[in-house]
GROMACS .gro file of C-alpha atoms in nm:
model
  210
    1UNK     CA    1   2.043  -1.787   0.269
    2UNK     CA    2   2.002  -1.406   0.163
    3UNK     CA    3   2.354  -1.267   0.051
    4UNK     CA    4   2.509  -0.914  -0.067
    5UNK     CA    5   2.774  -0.925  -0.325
    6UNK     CA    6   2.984  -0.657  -0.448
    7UNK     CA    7   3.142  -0.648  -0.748
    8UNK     CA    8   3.326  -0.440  -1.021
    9UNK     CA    9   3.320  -0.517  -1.380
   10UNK     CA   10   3.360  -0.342  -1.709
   11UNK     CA   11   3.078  -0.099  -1.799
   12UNK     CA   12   2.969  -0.242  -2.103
   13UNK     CA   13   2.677  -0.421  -2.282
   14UNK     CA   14   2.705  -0.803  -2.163
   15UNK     CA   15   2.899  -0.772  -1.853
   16UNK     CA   16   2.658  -0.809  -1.634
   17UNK     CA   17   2.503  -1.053  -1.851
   18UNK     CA   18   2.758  -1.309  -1.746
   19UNK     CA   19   2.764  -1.222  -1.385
   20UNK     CA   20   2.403  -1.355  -1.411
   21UNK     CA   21   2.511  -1.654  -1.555
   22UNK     CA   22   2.714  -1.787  -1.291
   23UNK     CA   23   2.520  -1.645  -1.051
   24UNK     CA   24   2.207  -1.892  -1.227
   25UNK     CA   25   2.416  -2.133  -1.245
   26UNK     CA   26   2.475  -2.172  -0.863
   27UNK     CA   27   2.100  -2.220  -0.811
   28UNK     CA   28   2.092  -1.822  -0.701
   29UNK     CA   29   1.809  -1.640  -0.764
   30UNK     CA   30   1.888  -1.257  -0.796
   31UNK     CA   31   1.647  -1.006  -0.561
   32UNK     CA   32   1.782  -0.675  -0.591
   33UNK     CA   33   2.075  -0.491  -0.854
   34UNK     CA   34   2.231  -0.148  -0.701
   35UNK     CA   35   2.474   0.054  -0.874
   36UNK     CA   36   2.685   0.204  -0.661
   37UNK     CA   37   2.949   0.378  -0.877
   38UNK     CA   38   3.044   0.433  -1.251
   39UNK     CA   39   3.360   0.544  -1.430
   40UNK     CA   40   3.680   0.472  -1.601
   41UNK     CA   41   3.502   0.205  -1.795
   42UNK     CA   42   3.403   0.009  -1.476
   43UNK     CA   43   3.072  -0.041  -1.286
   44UNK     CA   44   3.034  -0.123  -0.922
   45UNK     CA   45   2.736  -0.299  -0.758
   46UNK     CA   46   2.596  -0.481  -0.528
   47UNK     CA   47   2.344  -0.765  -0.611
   48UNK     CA   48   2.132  -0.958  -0.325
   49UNK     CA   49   2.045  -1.271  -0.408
   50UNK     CA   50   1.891  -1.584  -0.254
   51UNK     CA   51   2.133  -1.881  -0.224
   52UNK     CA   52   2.109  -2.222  -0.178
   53UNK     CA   53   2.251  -2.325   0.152
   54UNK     CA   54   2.485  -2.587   0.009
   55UNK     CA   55   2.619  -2.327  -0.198
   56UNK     CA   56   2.929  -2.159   0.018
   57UNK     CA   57   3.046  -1.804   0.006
   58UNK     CA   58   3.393  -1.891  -0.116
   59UNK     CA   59   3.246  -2.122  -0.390
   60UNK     CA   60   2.997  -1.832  -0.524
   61UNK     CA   61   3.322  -1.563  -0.458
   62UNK     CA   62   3.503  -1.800  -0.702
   63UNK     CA   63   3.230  -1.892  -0.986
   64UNK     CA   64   3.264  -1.505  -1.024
   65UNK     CA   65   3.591  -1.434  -1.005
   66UNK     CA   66   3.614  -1.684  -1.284
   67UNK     CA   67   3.430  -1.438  -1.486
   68UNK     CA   68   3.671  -1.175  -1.711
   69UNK     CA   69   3.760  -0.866  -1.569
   70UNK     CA   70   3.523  -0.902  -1.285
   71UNK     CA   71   3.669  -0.829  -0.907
   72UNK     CA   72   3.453  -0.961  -0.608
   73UNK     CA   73   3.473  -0.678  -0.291
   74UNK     CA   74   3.297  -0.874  -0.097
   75UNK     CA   75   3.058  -1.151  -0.017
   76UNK     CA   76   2.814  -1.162   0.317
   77UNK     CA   77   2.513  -1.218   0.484
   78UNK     CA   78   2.265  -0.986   0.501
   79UNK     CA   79   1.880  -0.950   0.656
   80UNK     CA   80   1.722  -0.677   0.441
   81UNK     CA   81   1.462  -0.702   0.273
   82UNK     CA   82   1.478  -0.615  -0.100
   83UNK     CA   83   1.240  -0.491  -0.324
   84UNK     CA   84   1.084  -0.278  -0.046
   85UNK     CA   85   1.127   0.081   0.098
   86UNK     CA   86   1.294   0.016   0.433
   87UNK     CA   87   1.418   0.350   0.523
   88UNK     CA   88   1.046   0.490   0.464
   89UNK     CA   89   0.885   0.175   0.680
   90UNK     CA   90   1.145   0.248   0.967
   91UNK     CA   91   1.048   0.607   1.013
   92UNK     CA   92   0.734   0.540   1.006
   93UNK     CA   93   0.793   0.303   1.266
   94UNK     CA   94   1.012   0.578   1.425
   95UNK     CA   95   0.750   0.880   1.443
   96UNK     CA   96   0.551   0.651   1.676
   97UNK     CA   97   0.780   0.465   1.887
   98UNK     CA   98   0.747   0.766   2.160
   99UNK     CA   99   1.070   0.690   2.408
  100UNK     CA  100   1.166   0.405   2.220
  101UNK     CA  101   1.293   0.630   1.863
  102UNK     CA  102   1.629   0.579   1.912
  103UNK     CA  103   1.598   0.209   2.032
  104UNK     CA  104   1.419   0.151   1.697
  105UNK     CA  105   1.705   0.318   1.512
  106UNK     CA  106   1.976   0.147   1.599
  107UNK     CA  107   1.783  -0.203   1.625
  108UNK     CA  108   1.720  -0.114   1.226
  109UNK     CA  109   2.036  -0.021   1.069
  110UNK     CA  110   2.242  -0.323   1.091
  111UNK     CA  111   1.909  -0.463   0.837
  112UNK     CA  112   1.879  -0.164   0.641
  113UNK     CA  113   2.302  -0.177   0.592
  114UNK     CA  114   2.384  -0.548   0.582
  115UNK     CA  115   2.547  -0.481   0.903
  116UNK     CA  116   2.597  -0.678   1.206
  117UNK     CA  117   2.553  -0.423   1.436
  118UNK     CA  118   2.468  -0.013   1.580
  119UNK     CA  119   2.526   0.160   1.921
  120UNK     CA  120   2.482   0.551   2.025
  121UNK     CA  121   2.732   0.682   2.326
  122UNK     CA  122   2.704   0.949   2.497
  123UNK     CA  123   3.039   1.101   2.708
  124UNK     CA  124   2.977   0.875   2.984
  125UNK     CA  125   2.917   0.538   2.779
  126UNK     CA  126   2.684   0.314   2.545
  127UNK     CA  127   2.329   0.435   2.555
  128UNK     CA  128   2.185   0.208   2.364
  129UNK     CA  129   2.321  -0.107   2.139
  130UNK     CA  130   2.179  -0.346   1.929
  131UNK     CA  131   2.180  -0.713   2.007
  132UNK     CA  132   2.466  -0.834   1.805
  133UNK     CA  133   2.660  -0.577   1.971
  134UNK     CA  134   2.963  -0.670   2.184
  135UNK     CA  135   2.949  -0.612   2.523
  136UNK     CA  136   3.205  -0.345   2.517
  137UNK     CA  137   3.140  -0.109   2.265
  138UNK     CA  138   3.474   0.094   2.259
  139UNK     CA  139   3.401   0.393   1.978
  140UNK     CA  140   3.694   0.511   1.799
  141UNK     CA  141   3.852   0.918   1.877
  142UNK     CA  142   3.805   1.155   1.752
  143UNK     CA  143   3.436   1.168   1.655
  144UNK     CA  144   3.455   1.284   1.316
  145UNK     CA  145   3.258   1.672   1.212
  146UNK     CA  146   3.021   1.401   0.969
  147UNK     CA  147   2.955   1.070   0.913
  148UNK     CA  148   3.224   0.917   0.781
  149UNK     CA  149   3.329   0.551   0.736
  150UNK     CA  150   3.629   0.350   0.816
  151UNK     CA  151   3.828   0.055   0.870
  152UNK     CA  152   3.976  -0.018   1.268
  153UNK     CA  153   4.239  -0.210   1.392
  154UNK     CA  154   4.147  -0.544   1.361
  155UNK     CA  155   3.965  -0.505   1.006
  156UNK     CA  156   3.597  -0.390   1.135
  157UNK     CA  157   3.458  -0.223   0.940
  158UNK     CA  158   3.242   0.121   1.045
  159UNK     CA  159   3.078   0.395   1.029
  160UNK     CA  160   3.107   0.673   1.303
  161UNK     CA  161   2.860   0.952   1.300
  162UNK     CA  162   2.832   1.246   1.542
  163UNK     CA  163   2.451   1.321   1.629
  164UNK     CA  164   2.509   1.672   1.751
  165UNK     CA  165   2.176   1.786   1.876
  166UNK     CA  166   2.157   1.470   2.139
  167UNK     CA  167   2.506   1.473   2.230
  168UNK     CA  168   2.541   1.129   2.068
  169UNK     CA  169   2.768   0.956   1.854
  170UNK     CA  170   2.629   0.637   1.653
  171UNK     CA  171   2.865   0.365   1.543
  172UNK     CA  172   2.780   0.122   1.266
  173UNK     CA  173   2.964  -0.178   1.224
  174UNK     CA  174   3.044  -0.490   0.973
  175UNK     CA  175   3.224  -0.756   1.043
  176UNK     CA  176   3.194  -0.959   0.730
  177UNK     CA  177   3.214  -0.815   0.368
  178UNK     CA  178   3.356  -0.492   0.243
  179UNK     CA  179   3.369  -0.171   0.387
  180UNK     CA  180   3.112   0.097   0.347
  181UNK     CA  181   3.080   0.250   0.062
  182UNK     CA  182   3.038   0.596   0.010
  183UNK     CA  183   2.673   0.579  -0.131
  184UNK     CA  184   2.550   0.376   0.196
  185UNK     CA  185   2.735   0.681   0.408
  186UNK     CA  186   2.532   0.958   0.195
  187UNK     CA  187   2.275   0.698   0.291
  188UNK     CA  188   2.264   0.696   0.640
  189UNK     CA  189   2.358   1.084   0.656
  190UNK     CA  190   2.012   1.173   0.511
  191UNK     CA  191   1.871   0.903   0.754
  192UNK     CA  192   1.999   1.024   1.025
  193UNK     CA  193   1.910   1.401   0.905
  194UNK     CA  194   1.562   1.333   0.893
  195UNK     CA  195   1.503   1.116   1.211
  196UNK     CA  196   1.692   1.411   1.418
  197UNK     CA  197   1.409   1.639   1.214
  198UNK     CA  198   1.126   1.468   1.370
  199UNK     CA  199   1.002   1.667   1.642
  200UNK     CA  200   0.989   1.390   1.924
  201UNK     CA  201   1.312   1.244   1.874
  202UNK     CA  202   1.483   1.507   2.090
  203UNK     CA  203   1.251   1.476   2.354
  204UNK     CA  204   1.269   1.084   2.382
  205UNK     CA  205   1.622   1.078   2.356
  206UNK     CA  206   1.667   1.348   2.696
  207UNK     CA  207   1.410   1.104   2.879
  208UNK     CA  208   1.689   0.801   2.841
  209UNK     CA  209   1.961   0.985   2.946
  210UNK     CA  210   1.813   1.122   3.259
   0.00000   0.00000   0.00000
């Protein structure tokens, strides 16, 4: 199974070192190192790696914790594909997808976020969802001036962005794992600045809600 881990750990030669170690040592094979944040001494990131099916969450989640100094944020599934440029393959994708743009937006960010799932509303309801969405979507009030993430009632975590020129708001959701960083929101802000750039995008999205 493909996982995301997030950790922090002392910034300093050998840390990561024996975050590998464990990590090897579970049969993991690591795919992809981001660094989210440094300062204060301390590093976080997130790692993807490939692990062995028999190998559980908690048991990885505690092979690390083992390690000095080292704090696990979160461990969960995740479909993306590393190594790769996602963001650049999905607006490709995107510039010729005609009435389907936003459909092929919010199908795609749950894999380019380790998320479980996306939706856009407009004032009278759910435009569009992806499949792992609930069937009631309820998004949280107010919409916020920018994207912004946060935790709701109930420990899901989000993030609620206002698309402005549709009349849209777009709510990205985890249920497993930590939530969203701050990098991932910069993230899907310039995303979302660019697809709302593209010349057709405005045009497909007034077809769907006529």
């Amino acid at each position: 199974m493909l996982l995301r881990v997030r950790i922090t750990l002392p910034d300093k030669p050998g840390s990561l070192a024996q975050v590998t170690r464990v990590l090897g040592a579970a049969g993991t094979d690591i795919t992809q190192v981001t660094v989210l944040e440094r300062g204060a001494g301390r590093a976080m990131d997130d790692l993807t790696v490939h692990c062995p099916d028999e190998v559980s969450k908690q048991a990885l989640r505690d092979g690390l914790e083992s390690v000095p100094e080292v704090t696990v944020e979160g461990v969960w599934s995740t479909r993306e594909a590393p190594g790769t440029y996602p963001e650049l393959e999905i607006l490709k994708y995107i510039t010729t997808a005609g009435d389907r743009a936003l459909n092929t937006l919010v199908d795609s960010l749950p894999v380019l976020f380790s998320a479980d799932w996306a939706a856009t509303a407009a004032e009278r309801g759910v435009v569009y969802a992806s499949w792992r969405a609930p069937e009631q979507v309820a998004l949280p009030e107010p919409v916020p001036p920018r994207p912004t993430a946060r935790t709701l009632e109930g420990g899901l975590h989000v993030i609620h962005a206002p698309l402005p020129p549709l009349a849209l708001t777009l709510l990205l959701a985890r249920t497993e794992g930590p939530a969203f960083h701050r990098i991932e929101v910069h993230r899907l802000t310039r995303i979302l600045e660019i697809f709302l750039s593209l010349p057709a995008t405005e045009r497909s999205v007034a077809r769907r809600l006529k």
